[in-house]
């Protein structure tokens, strides 16, 4: 009997997806370029499972029923292209290649055109949930060939995470690179979420001088309310974790954060389409700063922080921290969803933003109760341009922005870095300002570069130039306006 699907790549995600598929009644054929991984899997976790273990791509392809569905779980980049080049001659018309890695959505669009030019189908599927999600149910953001989705939909819905009334966290996002684009934005928001939580932890520790037990308890309590989320939950677990010598493991973890590039790509994409993705960008830069460990150690000796002072922990200090974190989170998601809307309009993807929020409720790293409110916002107003205009989010931000402001001020005066929290309040203040000082910037641009300006007392779209010095002419610049 042939397999229902073939899978290439038996690293952590690939191996766990295979076991997930097999547990849902599907027969899987597997292959890995390093053949020993296939044999190790066969001898250990894959033993006595309904899995076909193959030692070549030809054997893998021949082991799968038609139309063949071949899923790649390999490192994003050249490895994906290499596997496609090797697979195409082995496949037939109507067969489907699925890329389940963290590929650049632009690469996905290019690959889709190539594969479809040879009468095969290509799917770019964003997968979130890490090792546990891959095994027990991830969030699946499927893009690419819509005609091919009906072939894999039952299988993908079966292995995905389930939420209310057994609703699968799986959806066809849109054509081309839409699936991988949405996964990229998901990861960007994840960067910001993690940084917001880390800054809140830092303020608890260095400004309010809470003990590790107090911090763990606070995060645990927050996880029972509006901040309920996977990242808040695991933060409380991490804080409580002790080593064999009864010390807290977190205290011994080096303060250097790694990254795989999806946050950076989110920020670059936002710059290209003129969306102020400030929290994600700040979180990426903070990881870069963390990597400069040697220089930071030298600088800390040159610029010593003042002796720690005891901050008066008023009765509502925890509520202010909570409100600040919640507001920061709302603003981060607002920016992320603005980026998705902008790209959807440019690409013609017709992204269903509420549905995206729903499939992020289970399986993925940023899953949280808060996502239901985003879905509600788009259900109430399908043409909503920005989440801050939704009545629910308006109420939360109105009630919480002062707390965010106070926490940021306290952090800064205590010389404690809070780049994403401060980015949040700065974005909020700029977005709600009907008279920004950028009028001066435009005047400066016209002064030195004749870039022209618009006036407050005329219709938008009319441009003017002033001969500021009396020595210039009337020639204006037609350079690009960002």
Short mmCIF file of C-alpha atoms in Angstrom, two decimals:
data_model
loop_
_atom_site.label_atom_id
_atom_site.label_comp_id
_atom_site.label_asym_id
_atom_site.label_seq_id
_atom_site.Cartn_x
_atom_site.Cartn_y
_atom_site.Cartn_z
CA UNK A 1 0.00 0.00 0.00
CA UNK A 2 1.33 3.41 -0.98
CA UNK A 3 1.74 6.40 1.31
CA UNK A 4 -0.73 9.29 1.43
CA UNK A 5 2.10 11.82 1.56
CA UNK A 6 5.88 11.92 1.32
CA UNK A 7 8.07 14.07 3.55
CA UNK A 8 11.64 15.21 3.02
CA UNK A 9 13.67 16.34 6.03
CA UNK A 10 13.79 14.59 9.38
CA UNK A 11 14.96 17.34 11.68
CA UNK A 12 12.83 18.22 14.73
CA UNK A 13 9.86 19.71 12.86
CA UNK A 14 9.84 17.13 10.08
CA UNK A 15 10.07 14.13 12.36
CA UNK A 16 7.29 15.38 14.61
CA UNK A 17 5.01 16.21 11.70
CA UNK A 18 5.46 12.65 10.42
CA UNK A 19 4.40 11.26 13.79
CA UNK A 20 1.44 13.66 13.89
CA UNK A 21 0.31 12.56 10.41
CA UNK A 22 0.73 8.89 11.28
CA UNK A 23 -1.25 9.29 14.50
CA UNK A 24 -4.17 10.72 12.48
CA UNK A 25 -4.35 7.62 10.28
CA UNK A 26 -2.16 8.71 7.37
CA UNK A 27 0.62 6.62 5.91
CA UNK A 28 3.80 8.65 5.39
CA UNK A 29 6.86 7.99 3.26
CA UNK A 30 10.01 9.69 4.56
CA UNK A 31 13.41 10.60 3.18
CA UNK A 32 16.40 12.56 4.43
CA UNK A 33 19.54 13.49 2.51
CA UNK A 34 21.62 12.10 5.38
CA UNK A 35 20.38 8.53 5.15
CA UNK A 36 21.46 7.65 8.70
CA UNK A 37 18.66 9.94 9.98
CA UNK A 38 16.12 7.76 8.16
CA UNK A 39 17.56 4.63 9.72
CA UNK A 40 17.73 6.22 13.19
CA UNK A 41 14.10 7.30 12.92
CA UNK A 42 13.16 3.78 11.79
CA UNK A 43 14.92 2.25 14.80
CA UNK A 44 13.56 4.66 17.39
CA UNK A 45 10.51 6.96 17.28
CA UNK A 46 9.27 5.57 13.96
CA UNK A 47 9.53 1.93 14.97
CA UNK A 48 6.35 -0.11 14.29
CA UNK A 49 4.62 2.98 12.83
CA UNK A 50 2.71 3.15 9.54
CA UNK A 51 5.68 4.82 7.84
CA UNK A 52 7.62 3.93 4.68
CA UNK A 53 11.35 4.58 5.12
CA UNK A 54 13.12 5.39 1.85
CA UNK A 55 16.76 5.93 0.91
CA UNK A 56 16.39 8.02 -2.25
CA UNK A 57 14.09 10.66 -3.73
CA UNK A 58 13.11 8.23 -6.49
CA UNK A 59 12.07 5.65 -3.90
CA UNK A 60 10.16 8.31 -1.96
CA UNK A 61 8.24 9.55 -5.00
CA UNK A 62 7.39 6.03 -6.12
CA UNK A 63 6.07 5.23 -2.63
CA UNK A 64 3.37 7.94 -2.69
CA UNK A 65 -0.12 7.62 -4.20
CA UNK A 66 -1.24 9.91 -7.06
CA UNK A 67 -1.64 12.82 -7.15
CA UNK A 68 1.58 12.77 -5.20
CA UNK A 69 1.94 15.14 -2.27
CA UNK A 70 5.59 15.71 -1.36
CA UNK A 71 6.29 17.96 1.62
CA UNK A 72 9.70 19.52 2.23
CA UNK A 73 10.76 20.30 5.79
CA UNK A 74 14.25 21.56 4.98
CA UNK A 75 16.19 24.72 5.77
CA UNK A 76 14.88 27.79 3.97
CA UNK A 77 16.98 28.96 1.05
CA UNK A 78 19.04 27.02 -1.48
CA UNK A 79 18.09 23.61 -0.02
CA UNK A 80 14.46 24.21 -1.03
CA UNK A 81 15.45 25.09 -4.60
CA UNK A 82 17.76 22.08 -4.82
CA UNK A 83 15.02 19.69 -3.76
CA UNK A 84 12.55 21.23 -6.20
CA UNK A 85 15.05 20.80 -9.04
CA UNK A 86 15.54 17.15 -8.10
CA UNK A 87 11.82 16.47 -7.62
CA UNK A 88 10.38 18.03 -10.77
CA UNK A 89 11.73 15.38 -13.22
CA UNK A 90 10.35 12.63 -10.95
CA UNK A 91 6.83 14.03 -10.62
CA UNK A 92 3.86 13.96 -12.98
CA UNK A 93 1.20 16.45 -14.02
CA UNK A 94 -1.00 17.39 -11.07
CA UNK A 95 1.47 16.33 -8.36
CA UNK A 96 1.97 18.73 -5.47
CA UNK A 97 5.15 20.05 -3.85
CA UNK A 98 4.70 21.58 -0.39
CA UNK A 99 7.28 23.79 1.31
CA UNK A 100 6.66 23.75 5.06
CA UNK A 101 9.77 25.70 6.05
CA UNK A 102 10.24 29.37 6.95
CA UNK A 103 10.81 30.47 3.36
CA UNK A 104 10.87 34.06 2.18
CA UNK A 105 7.45 34.69 0.63
CA UNK A 106 9.13 36.20 -2.46
CA UNK A 107 11.01 32.92 -2.99
CA UNK A 108 7.71 31.07 -2.64
CA UNK A 109 6.14 33.17 -5.41
CA UNK A 110 9.11 32.51 -7.67
CA UNK A 111 9.03 28.78 -6.94
CA UNK A 112 5.30 28.57 -7.53
CA UNK A 113 5.69 30.07 -11.01
CA UNK A 114 8.47 27.62 -11.82
CA UNK A 115 6.62 24.52 -10.59
CA UNK A 116 3.31 25.48 -12.21
CA UNK A 117 5.07 26.14 -15.53
CA UNK A 118 5.74 22.38 -15.53
CA UNK A 119 2.08 21.49 -14.81
CA UNK A 120 2.61 20.65 -11.16
CA UNK A 121 1.29 22.46 -8.09
CA UNK A 122 3.19 24.33 -5.41
CA UNK A 123 2.09 25.08 -1.84
CA UNK A 124 3.94 27.41 0.53
CA UNK A 125 2.76 26.58 4.04
CA UNK A 126 3.71 28.53 7.14
CA UNK A 127 3.80 26.26 10.19
CA UNK A 128 3.88 27.58 13.75
CA UNK A 129 4.02 25.78 17.05
CA UNK A 130 7.56 24.53 17.36
CA UNK A 131 8.37 20.94 18.27
CA UNK A 132 5.29 20.42 20.43
CA UNK A 133 2.97 21.98 17.86
CA UNK A 134 4.35 19.85 15.04
CA UNK A 135 3.68 16.72 17.08
CA UNK A 136 0.35 17.60 18.67
CA UNK A 137 -1.18 20.19 16.38
CA UNK A 138 0.35 23.30 14.79
CA UNK A 139 -1.21 26.38 13.21
CA UNK A 140 -1.04 26.02 9.43
CA UNK A 141 -1.05 29.04 7.09
CA UNK A 142 -1.43 27.61 3.58
CA UNK A 143 -0.69 29.63 0.46
CA UNK A 144 0.06 28.94 -3.19
CA UNK A 145 -2.02 26.90 -5.60
CA UNK A 146 -5.65 27.05 -4.49
CA UNK A 147 -6.54 24.11 -6.74
CA UNK A 148 -4.06 21.95 -4.82
CA UNK A 149 -5.39 22.93 -1.40
CA UNK A 150 -8.51 20.75 -1.76
CA UNK A 151 -6.18 17.74 -2.08
CA UNK A 152 -4.37 18.43 1.17
CA UNK A 153 -7.11 20.20 3.16
CA UNK A 154 -8.52 17.11 4.98
CA UNK A 155 -5.03 15.98 5.94
CA UNK A 156 -3.83 19.39 7.09
CA UNK A 157 -7.00 20.12 9.05
CA UNK A 158 -6.65 16.72 10.74
CA UNK A 159 -3.11 17.41 12.00
CA UNK A 160 -3.67 21.07 12.94
CA UNK A 161 -4.44 22.40 16.41
CA UNK A 162 -8.12 22.58 17.35
CA UNK A 163 -9.93 25.31 19.24
CA UNK A 164 -13.58 26.05 20.07
CA UNK A 165 -15.93 23.30 18.87
CA UNK A 166 -13.01 21.42 17.31
CA UNK A 167 -12.30 24.21 14.81
CA UNK A 168 -9.01 23.51 12.98
CA UNK A 169 -6.28 26.15 13.10
CA UNK A 170 -5.67 25.76 9.40
CA UNK A 171 -6.72 27.86 6.42
CA UNK A 172 -5.86 28.65 2.84
CA UNK A 173 -4.48 32.18 3.16
CA UNK A 174 -4.13 33.23 -0.47
CA UNK A 175 -2.27 32.75 -3.71
CA UNK A 176 1.46 32.96 -4.28
CA UNK A 177 3.51 33.61 -1.18
CA UNK A 178 0.58 34.63 1.05
CA UNK A 179 0.95 31.70 3.44
CA UNK A 180 4.63 32.27 4.05
CA UNK A 181 4.08 36.04 4.24
CA UNK A 182 1.50 35.65 7.03
CA UNK A 183 3.84 33.25 8.85
CA UNK A 184 6.59 35.86 8.55
CA UNK A 185 4.34 38.52 10.13
CA UNK A 186 3.36 36.00 12.83
CA UNK A 187 7.04 35.54 13.64
CA UNK A 188 7.63 39.29 13.65
CA UNK A 189 4.81 39.76 16.16
CA UNK A 190 6.33 36.88 18.13
CA UNK A 191 9.63 38.80 18.33
CA UNK A 192 7.81 41.85 19.70
CA UNK A 193 5.71 39.78 22.13
CA UNK A 194 8.80 38.14 23.56
CA UNK A 195 10.65 41.45 23.88
CA UNK A 196 7.66 43.12 25.57
CA UNK A 197 7.52 40.31 28.12
CA UNK A 198 11.30 40.43 28.64
CA UNK A 199 11.17 44.19 29.28
CA UNK A 200 8.31 43.75 31.74
CA UNK A 201 10.32 41.05 33.54
CA UNK A 202 13.33 43.38 33.62
CA UNK A 203 11.27 46.19 35.16
CA UNK A 204 9.85 43.80 37.75
CA UNK A 205 13.34 42.68 38.65
CA UNK A 206 15.43 45.87 38.47
CA UNK A 207 12.93 48.64 39.19
CA UNK A 208 10.45 47.01 41.54
CA UNK A 209 12.96 44.46 42.93
CA UNK A 210 10.53 41.55 42.92
CA UNK A 211 11.85 38.13 43.88
CA UNK A 212 11.86 35.36 41.30
CA UNK A 213 8.95 33.71 43.11
CA UNK A 214 6.96 36.96 43.04
CA UNK A 215 7.62 37.45 39.33
CA UNK A 216 6.61 33.88 38.51
CA UNK A 217 3.40 34.26 40.51
CA UNK A 218 2.55 37.54 38.81
CA UNK A 219 2.95 36.09 35.31
CA UNK A 220 0.94 33.05 36.37
CA UNK A 221 -1.86 35.28 37.65
CA UNK A 222 -1.84 37.38 34.48
CA UNK A 223 -2.20 34.22 32.43
CA UNK A 224 -5.65 33.73 33.93
CA UNK A 225 -6.99 37.02 32.52
CA UNK A 226 -6.84 39.09 29.35
CA UNK A 227 -3.10 38.40 28.95
CA UNK A 228 -3.72 34.65 28.77
CA UNK A 229 -1.26 33.31 26.21
CA UNK A 230 1.32 30.63 25.57
CA UNK A 231 4.24 33.05 25.99
CA UNK A 232 2.97 34.39 29.33
CA UNK A 233 2.38 30.82 30.52
CA UNK A 234 5.86 29.58 29.64
CA UNK A 235 7.42 32.70 31.18
CA UNK A 236 5.98 31.74 34.56
CA UNK A 237 7.28 28.19 34.07
CA UNK A 238 10.77 29.42 33.07
CA UNK A 239 10.98 31.67 36.13
CA UNK A 240 10.12 28.76 38.45
CA UNK A 241 12.57 26.28 36.91
CA UNK A 242 15.42 25.27 39.22
CA UNK A 243 18.57 23.25 38.57
CA UNK A 244 19.93 20.42 40.67
CA UNK A 245 21.72 22.85 42.99
CA UNK A 246 18.37 24.58 43.69
CA UNK A 247 19.34 27.75 41.80
CA UNK A 248 17.11 29.35 39.19
CA UNK A 249 18.21 28.34 35.71
CA UNK A 250 17.22 31.70 34.18
CA UNK A 251 19.81 33.47 36.36
CA UNK A 252 22.54 31.44 34.63
CA UNK A 253 21.43 31.86 31.00
CA UNK A 254 23.63 34.26 29.01
CA UNK A 255 21.82 37.42 27.88
CA UNK A 256 22.47 36.87 24.16
CA UNK A 257 19.37 36.15 22.03
CA UNK A 258 19.57 34.36 18.69
CA UNK A 259 17.30 34.73 15.69
CA UNK A 260 16.58 33.05 12.36
CA UNK A 261 15.72 36.12 10.32
CA UNK A 262 11.92 36.28 10.06
CA UNK A 263 11.72 39.29 12.39
CA UNK A 264 14.34 41.06 10.29
CA UNK A 265 12.45 40.19 7.09
CA UNK A 266 9.22 41.51 8.60
CA UNK A 267 10.94 44.81 9.37
CA UNK A 268 12.47 45.03 5.89
CA UNK A 269 9.12 44.33 4.25
CA UNK A 270 7.44 46.98 6.39
CA UNK A 271 10.07 49.52 5.31
CA UNK A 272 9.50 48.62 1.67
CA UNK A 273 5.72 49.20 1.88
CA UNK A 274 5.88 52.18 4.28
CA UNK A 275 4.28 50.60 7.35
CA UNK A 276 5.61 51.73 10.79
CA UNK A 277 6.35 48.30 12.27
CA UNK A 278 8.18 49.93 15.13
CA UNK A 279 7.85 47.29 17.85
CA UNK A 280 9.06 44.42 15.69
CA UNK A 281 11.95 46.54 14.41
CA UNK A 282 12.93 47.52 17.96
CA UNK A 283 12.86 43.90 19.09
CA UNK A 284 15.13 42.85 16.21
CA UNK A 285 17.62 45.63 17.00
CA UNK A 286 17.57 44.62 20.67
CA UNK A 287 18.63 41.09 19.71
CA UNK A 288 21.48 42.60 17.68
CA UNK A 289 22.46 44.63 20.75
CA UNK A 290 22.35 41.54 22.94
CA UNK A 291 24.85 39.85 20.61
CA UNK A 292 27.37 42.64 21.30
CA UNK A 293 28.06 41.07 24.69
CA UNK A 294 31.77 41.94 24.85
CA UNK A 295 31.22 45.59 24.01
CA UNK A 296 28.32 45.79 26.46
CA UNK A 297 30.52 44.45 29.24
CA UNK A 298 33.14 47.14 28.51
CA UNK A 299 30.53 49.90 28.27
CA UNK A 300 28.94 48.86 31.57
CA UNK A 301 32.27 49.53 33.29
CA UNK A 302 32.64 52.96 31.68
CA UNK A 303 29.05 54.07 32.23
CA UNK A 304 28.11 52.66 35.60
CA UNK A 305 24.45 52.69 36.46
CA UNK A 306 23.45 54.53 39.61
CA UNK A 307 22.95 52.57 42.80
CA UNK A 308 19.62 50.80 42.81
CA UNK A 309 16.90 52.70 44.60
CA UNK A 310 13.78 51.33 46.18
CA UNK A 311 10.74 52.35 44.16
CA UNK A 312 7.57 52.76 46.15
CA UNK A 313 5.44 49.78 45.20
CA UNK A 314 2.01 51.34 45.44
CA UNK A 315 -1.02 49.09 45.64
CA UNK A 316 -1.62 49.19 41.88
CA UNK A 317 1.95 48.83 40.58
CA UNK A 318 1.23 45.32 39.27
CA UNK A 319 -1.93 46.55 37.54
CA UNK A 320 0.06 49.31 35.85
CA UNK A 321 2.66 46.82 34.62
CA UNK A 322 -0.11 44.58 33.34
CA UNK A 323 -1.88 47.46 31.57
CA UNK A 324 1.39 48.64 30.02
CA UNK A 325 2.16 45.17 28.68
CA UNK A 326 -1.39 44.74 27.38
CA UNK A 327 -1.29 48.10 25.57
CA UNK A 328 2.10 47.29 24.10
CA UNK A 329 0.76 43.98 22.85
CA UNK A 330 -2.29 45.62 21.25
CA UNK A 331 -0.12 48.19 19.46
CA UNK A 332 2.25 45.48 18.22
CA UNK A 333 -0.60 43.46 16.75
CA UNK A 334 -2.12 46.64 15.31
CA UNK A 335 1.10 47.26 13.40
CA UNK A 336 1.35 43.63 12.27
CA UNK A 337 -2.21 43.56 10.97
CA UNK A 338 -1.65 46.91 9.22
CA UNK A 339 1.31 45.32 7.41
CA UNK A 340 -0.83 42.35 6.35
CA UNK A 341 -3.61 44.64 5.13
CA UNK A 342 -1.19 46.80 3.14
CA UNK A 343 0.42 43.80 1.46
CA UNK A 344 -2.96 42.18 0.82
CA UNK A 345 -4.09 45.32 -1.01
CA UNK A 346 -0.86 45.52 -3.01
CA UNK A 347 -0.78 41.82 -3.94
CA UNK A 348 -4.51 41.29 -4.36
CA UNK A 349 -4.41 38.46 -1.82
CA UNK A 350 -7.72 39.40 -0.17
CA UNK A 351 -6.44 38.24 3.21
CA UNK A 352 -9.17 37.47 5.71
CA UNK A 353 -7.61 39.16 8.72
CA UNK A 354 -10.18 37.87 11.23
CA UNK A 355 -9.66 34.31 10.01
CA UNK A 356 -5.90 34.72 10.40
CA UNK A 357 -6.43 35.76 14.01
CA UNK A 358 -8.57 32.66 14.53
CA UNK A 359 -6.03 30.17 13.16
CA UNK A 360 -3.42 31.72 15.46
CA UNK A 361 -5.53 30.86 18.53
CA UNK A 362 -4.16 27.32 18.80
CA UNK A 363 -0.91 25.53 18.11
CA UNK A 364 1.21 28.58 17.33
CA UNK A 365 3.66 30.41 19.58
CA UNK A 366 1.61 33.63 19.83
CA UNK A 367 -1.65 31.85 20.62
CA UNK A 368 -3.71 33.81 23.11
CA UNK A 369 -7.24 34.62 24.21
CA UNK A 370 -6.63 38.16 22.95
CA UNK A 371 -6.87 36.95 19.32
CA UNK A 372 -10.61 36.42 19.71
CA UNK A 373 -10.97 40.18 20.15
CA UNK A 374 -9.17 40.77 16.85
CA UNK A 375 -11.53 38.36 15.10
CA UNK A 376 -14.50 40.16 16.69
CA UNK A 377 -13.17 43.50 15.44
CA UNK A 378 -13.07 42.34 11.82
CA UNK A 379 -16.43 40.59 12.12
CA UNK A 380 -17.98 43.85 13.33
CA UNK A 381 -16.30 45.85 10.56
CA UNK A 382 -14.83 43.95 7.61
CA UNK A 383 -13.39 47.21 6.23
CA UNK A 384 -11.64 48.15 9.49
CA UNK A 385 -8.48 50.04 8.50
CA UNK A 386 -6.72 49.82 11.84
CA UNK A 387 -7.42 47.96 15.07
CA UNK A 388 -7.23 51.11 17.19
CA UNK A 389 -10.50 52.27 15.61
CA UNK A 390 -12.36 49.24 16.98
CA UNK A 391 -14.47 50.16 20.07
CA UNK A 392 -12.98 47.39 22.25
CA UNK A 393 -9.37 48.33 21.54
CA UNK A 394 -10.16 52.03 21.83
CA UNK A 395 -11.47 51.41 25.35
CA UNK A 396 -8.45 49.34 26.40
CA UNK A 397 -5.94 51.84 25.02
CA UNK A 398 -7.80 54.80 26.49
CA UNK A 399 -7.79 53.19 29.92
CA UNK A 400 -4.23 51.85 29.75
CA UNK A 401 -2.15 54.40 27.87
CA UNK A 402 -1.37 56.40 31.02
CA UNK A 403 -0.05 53.27 32.74
CA UNK A 404 2.13 52.53 29.71
CA UNK A 405 3.39 56.11 29.80
CA UNK A 406 4.22 55.93 33.53
CA UNK A 407 5.97 52.55 33.27
CA UNK A 408 8.11 53.75 30.36
CA UNK A 409 9.01 56.98 32.22
CA UNK A 410 9.92 55.04 35.36
CA UNK A 411 12.02 52.60 33.36
CA UNK A 412 13.91 55.34 31.54
CA UNK A 413 14.63 57.36 34.68
CA UNK A 414 15.89 54.13 36.28
CA UNK A 415 18.21 53.59 33.29
CA UNK A 416 16.44 50.36 32.35
CA UNK A 417 16.06 49.81 28.61
CA UNK A 418 12.51 49.35 27.33
CA UNK A 419 12.70 49.69 23.52
CA UNK A 420 9.40 48.06 22.57
CA UNK A 421 7.34 49.54 25.40
CA UNK A 422 8.68 53.00 24.54
CA UNK A 423 8.12 52.33 20.82
CA UNK A 424 4.52 51.51 21.65
CA UNK A 425 3.79 54.78 23.44
CA UNK A 426 5.71 56.78 20.83
CA UNK A 427 3.68 55.18 18.02
CA UNK A 428 0.46 55.83 19.94
CA UNK A 429 1.33 59.49 20.51
CA UNK A 430 2.29 60.02 16.87
CA UNK A 431 -0.70 58.14 15.48
CA UNK A 432 -3.11 60.18 17.61
CA UNK A 433 -1.40 63.51 16.80
CA UNK A 434 -3.15 65.64 14.18
CA UNK A 435 -0.26 68.12 14.06
CA UNK A 436 3.08 66.30 13.88
CA UNK A 437 6.34 68.27 13.64
CA UNK A 438 7.04 66.58 10.29
CA UNK A 439 5.84 69.83 8.69
CA UNK A 440 9.26 71.20 9.63
CA UNK A 441 11.00 68.20 8.04
CA UNK A 442 9.12 68.81 4.81
CA UNK A 443 10.07 72.49 4.92
CA UNK A 444 13.71 71.49 5.41
CA UNK A 445 13.49 69.10 2.46
CA UNK A 446 12.09 71.84 0.29
CA UNK A 447 14.74 74.30 1.51
CA UNK A 448 17.78 72.16 0.64
CA UNK A 449 16.36 69.93 -2.09
CA UNK A 450 13.33 71.66 -3.61
CA UNK A 451 11.23 68.60 -2.71
CA UNK A 452 8.03 70.71 -2.40
CA UNK A 453 5.35 70.52 0.26
CA UNK A 454 1.58 70.41 0.65
CA UNK A 455 -0.34 73.12 2.52
CA UNK A 456 -2.93 72.82 5.27
CA UNK A 457 -5.20 75.34 3.56
CA UNK A 458 -5.40 73.58 0.17
CA UNK A 459 -6.62 70.21 -1.09
CA UNK A 460 -4.30 67.23 -0.70
CA UNK A 461 -2.27 66.52 -3.81
CA UNK A 462 -1.33 70.13 -4.55
CA UNK A 463 2.40 70.75 -4.11
CA UNK A 464 4.26 74.01 -3.55
CA UNK A 465 7.86 75.18 -3.56
CA UNK A 466 9.34 78.23 -1.86
CA UNK A 467 12.49 80.06 -2.90
CA UNK A 468 13.58 80.21 0.75
CA UNK A 469 16.81 82.19 0.25
CA UNK A 470 15.81 84.32 -2.70
CA UNK A 471 18.76 82.84 -4.58
CA UNK A 472 17.14 79.63 -5.77
CA UNK A 473 14.98 79.03 -8.80
CA UNK A 474 11.59 77.47 -9.39
CA UNK A 475 12.87 74.03 -10.43
CA UNK A 476 11.60 71.29 -8.10
CA UNK A 477 12.72 67.75 -7.41
CA UNK A 478 10.78 64.76 -8.68
CA UNK A 479 12.60 62.32 -6.43
CA UNK A 480 10.85 59.41 -4.77
CA UNK A 481 8.55 60.17 -1.85
CA UNK A 482 8.49 57.44 0.81
#
